[in-house]
Short mmCIF file of C-alpha atoms and ligand atoms in Angstrom, two decimals:
data_model
loop_
_atom_site.label_atom_id
_atom_site.label_comp_id
_atom_site.label_asym_id
_atom_site.label_seq_id
_atom_site.Cartn_x
_atom_site.Cartn_y
_atom_site.Cartn_z
CA MET A 30 0.00 0.00 0.00
CA SER A 31 1.19 3.49 -0.80
CA THR A 32 -0.13 6.40 1.22
CA ASP A 33 -1.55 9.57 -0.27
CA ALA A 34 -1.82 13.02 1.30
CA SER A 35 -5.07 12.08 3.05
CA GLY A 36 -3.24 9.34 4.91
CA VAL A 37 -5.49 6.66 3.41
CA GLY A 38 -3.61 3.99 1.53
CA ALA A 39 -4.14 3.55 -2.19
CA PRO A 40 -4.35 -0.03 -3.44
CA ALA A 41 -1.11 -1.15 -5.07
CA THR A 42 -2.34 -2.98 -8.17
CA GLY A 43 0.89 -2.76 -10.13
CA LEU A 44 -1.02 -1.17 -13.03
CA PRO A 45 -0.52 2.46 -14.12
CA GLY A 46 -4.27 3.16 -13.75
CA GLY A 47 -4.48 1.47 -10.37
CA LEU A 48 -8.03 0.19 -9.96
CA LEU A 49 -9.07 1.76 -13.30
CA THR A 50 -8.17 -0.64 -16.12
CA GLU A 51 -9.65 1.18 -19.17
CA ILE A 52 -12.03 3.92 -20.21
CA ASP A 53 -15.18 1.83 -20.69
CA HIS A 54 -17.34 4.55 -22.18
CA VAL A 55 -18.01 8.24 -22.49
CA ALA A 56 -21.75 8.83 -22.11
CA ILE A 57 -23.38 11.67 -24.04
CA ALA A 58 -26.92 12.77 -23.25
CA VAL A 59 -28.90 13.44 -26.43
CA ARG A 60 -32.49 14.44 -27.10
CA ASP A 61 -32.84 12.43 -30.33
CA LEU A 62 -31.08 9.05 -30.23
CA GLU A 63 -31.76 8.25 -33.90
CA ALA A 64 -30.35 11.59 -35.02
CA ALA A 65 -27.21 11.09 -32.92
CA ILE A 66 -26.67 7.53 -34.22
CA THR A 67 -27.13 8.75 -37.79
CA TRP A 68 -24.69 11.62 -37.26
CA TYR A 69 -21.94 9.40 -35.83
CA GLY A 70 -22.52 6.95 -38.68
CA GLU A 71 -22.55 9.45 -41.52
CA VAL A 72 -19.69 11.60 -40.25
CA PHE A 73 -17.37 9.00 -38.70
CA GLY A 74 -18.66 5.70 -40.02
CA ALA A 75 -19.30 4.56 -36.45
CA THR A 76 -21.74 1.70 -36.01
CA VAL A 77 -23.97 0.61 -33.15
CA ALA A 78 -22.50 -2.38 -31.32
CA HIS A 79 -25.22 -2.63 -28.70
CA ARG A 80 -28.54 -1.03 -27.98
CA GLU A 81 -30.60 -1.41 -24.83
CA VAL A 82 -33.39 0.18 -22.84
CA VAL A 83 -32.26 0.24 -19.21
CA GLY A 84 -35.60 0.40 -17.45
CA SER A 85 -34.19 0.96 -13.97
CA ASP A 86 -32.45 4.14 -15.15
CA GLY A 87 -35.21 5.25 -17.52
CA VAL A 88 -32.86 5.50 -20.47
CA GLU A 89 -32.15 3.98 -23.85
CA GLU A 90 -28.52 3.67 -24.81
CA ALA A 91 -26.70 3.01 -28.06
CA LEU A 92 -23.08 1.95 -27.76
CA LEU A 93 -20.71 2.82 -30.61
CA LYS A 94 -17.50 0.84 -30.35
CA VAL A 95 -14.28 2.86 -30.56
CA ALA A 96 -11.21 0.63 -30.16
CA ASP A 97 -11.72 -1.09 -26.78
CA SER A 98 -14.11 1.58 -25.49
CA TYR A 99 -17.54 2.93 -26.36
CA VAL A 100 -19.28 6.17 -27.04
CA GLN A 101 -22.57 5.73 -25.20
CA LEU A 102 -25.40 7.80 -26.62
CA LEU A 103 -28.03 8.16 -23.94
CA THR A 104 -31.60 9.41 -24.13
CA PRO A 105 -34.41 9.35 -21.57
CA VAL A 106 -37.41 7.07 -22.01
CA ARG A 107 -39.28 8.61 -19.04
CA ASP A 108 -39.72 12.18 -17.84
CA ASP A 109 -38.53 11.30 -14.33
CA SER A 110 -35.20 9.75 -15.40
CA THR A 111 -32.05 11.53 -14.25
CA VAL A 112 -31.01 11.98 -17.89
CA ALA A 113 -34.32 13.77 -18.62
CA ARG A 114 -33.59 16.16 -15.73
CA TYR A 115 -30.02 16.57 -16.97
CA LEU A 116 -31.19 17.55 -20.47
CA GLU A 117 -33.67 20.02 -18.99
CA THR A 118 -31.14 21.79 -16.81
CA ARG A 119 -27.85 21.38 -18.66
CA GLY A 120 -28.82 20.51 -22.22
CA GLU A 121 -27.10 17.92 -24.40
CA GLY A 122 -23.51 16.98 -23.64
CA ILE A 123 -21.20 14.67 -21.74
CA HIS A 124 -23.22 13.08 -18.94
CA HIS A 125 -20.73 10.71 -17.31
CA VAL A 126 -17.52 8.77 -17.83
CA GLY A 127 -17.47 5.01 -17.34
CA TYR A 128 -14.24 3.59 -15.98
CA ARG A 129 -13.66 -0.13 -16.41
CA VAL A 130 -12.61 -1.86 -13.20
CA ALA A 131 -11.78 -5.47 -12.36
CA ASP A 132 -13.78 -5.32 -9.12
CA CYS A 133 -16.63 -2.80 -8.84
CA ALA A 134 -17.14 -3.39 -5.13
CA ALA A 135 -13.45 -2.78 -4.37
CA ALA A 136 -13.36 0.41 -6.45
CA LEU A 137 -16.55 1.68 -4.78
CA GLN A 138 -15.08 0.89 -1.37
CA ALA A 139 -11.94 2.85 -2.28
CA VAL A 140 -14.15 5.89 -3.02
CA LYS A 141 -15.89 5.53 0.33
CA ASP A 142 -12.58 4.98 2.18
CA HIS A 143 -11.47 8.36 0.85
CA GLY A 144 -14.61 10.09 2.09
CA GLY A 145 -16.25 10.11 -1.34
CA ARG A 146 -19.98 10.13 -1.93
CA ALA A 147 -21.40 7.10 -3.69
CA ILE A 148 -24.72 7.37 -5.52
CA ASP A 149 -25.01 3.58 -5.45
CA GLN A 150 -24.18 2.22 -2.01
CA ALA A 151 -23.50 -1.21 -3.51
CA PRO A 152 -22.74 -2.46 -7.04
CA ARG A 153 -25.84 -3.14 -9.14
CA PRO A 154 -26.63 -4.51 -12.60
CA GLY A 155 -25.82 -2.18 -15.53
CA SER A 156 -26.43 -2.59 -19.25
CA ARG A 157 -25.03 -5.50 -21.32
CA GLY A 158 -24.66 -7.67 -18.23
CA THR A 159 -22.17 -5.41 -16.45
CA THR A 160 -22.00 -4.61 -12.75
CA VAL A 161 -21.87 -0.88 -12.04
CA ALA A 162 -21.86 1.80 -9.36
CA PHE A 163 -22.06 5.58 -9.74
CA VAL A 164 -19.93 8.07 -7.82
CA HIS A 165 -21.33 11.54 -7.13
CA PRO A 166 -19.75 14.35 -9.20
CA LYS A 167 -19.29 16.42 -6.03
CA SER A 168 -16.78 13.79 -4.88
CA ALA A 169 -15.06 13.58 -8.25
CA PHE A 170 -14.18 17.08 -9.46
CA GLY A 171 -17.51 17.71 -11.13
CA THR A 172 -17.67 14.52 -13.19
CA LEU A 173 -20.26 11.82 -12.68
CA ILE A 174 -18.29 8.57 -12.66
CA GLU A 175 -19.60 5.09 -13.39
CA LEU A 176 -17.47 2.17 -12.25
CA VAL A 177 -18.01 -0.66 -14.73
CA GLU A 178 -17.12 -4.29 -14.15
CA GLU A 179 -17.63 -6.50 -17.19
CO1 CO B 25 -22.80 4.57 -18.46
#
């Protein structure tokens, strides 16, 4: 274990990213999913690798594969989804960043050990069979973080 300025040890994983193994996805909130898919396809030739309605979050997502990561286009399917509220208040744009981790529970615990605020108190099912947990942007320099275990 190494020790950071807060005096709490950081896990020594031997990897340069520590507990973060890859960028899993960058999620972009859009009002019109079809228009966004068409734009990424026509401009960049990007294709949809996976599409899913995530009922628990009230969103539909389309994942465009980019190397080993995804661009996740996200649109609300209900007015009370957090993405609907996000679009209302902030407009379209980057909604969250998904970091791939080997162990979602361990990464979430590391956030809590450092006094961070978890939105999900325990890992839960995400899209495409993943296990995920969200970290509050107030604990993470203004960026909503999703920890993604495949
Ligand atoms: Co996500």
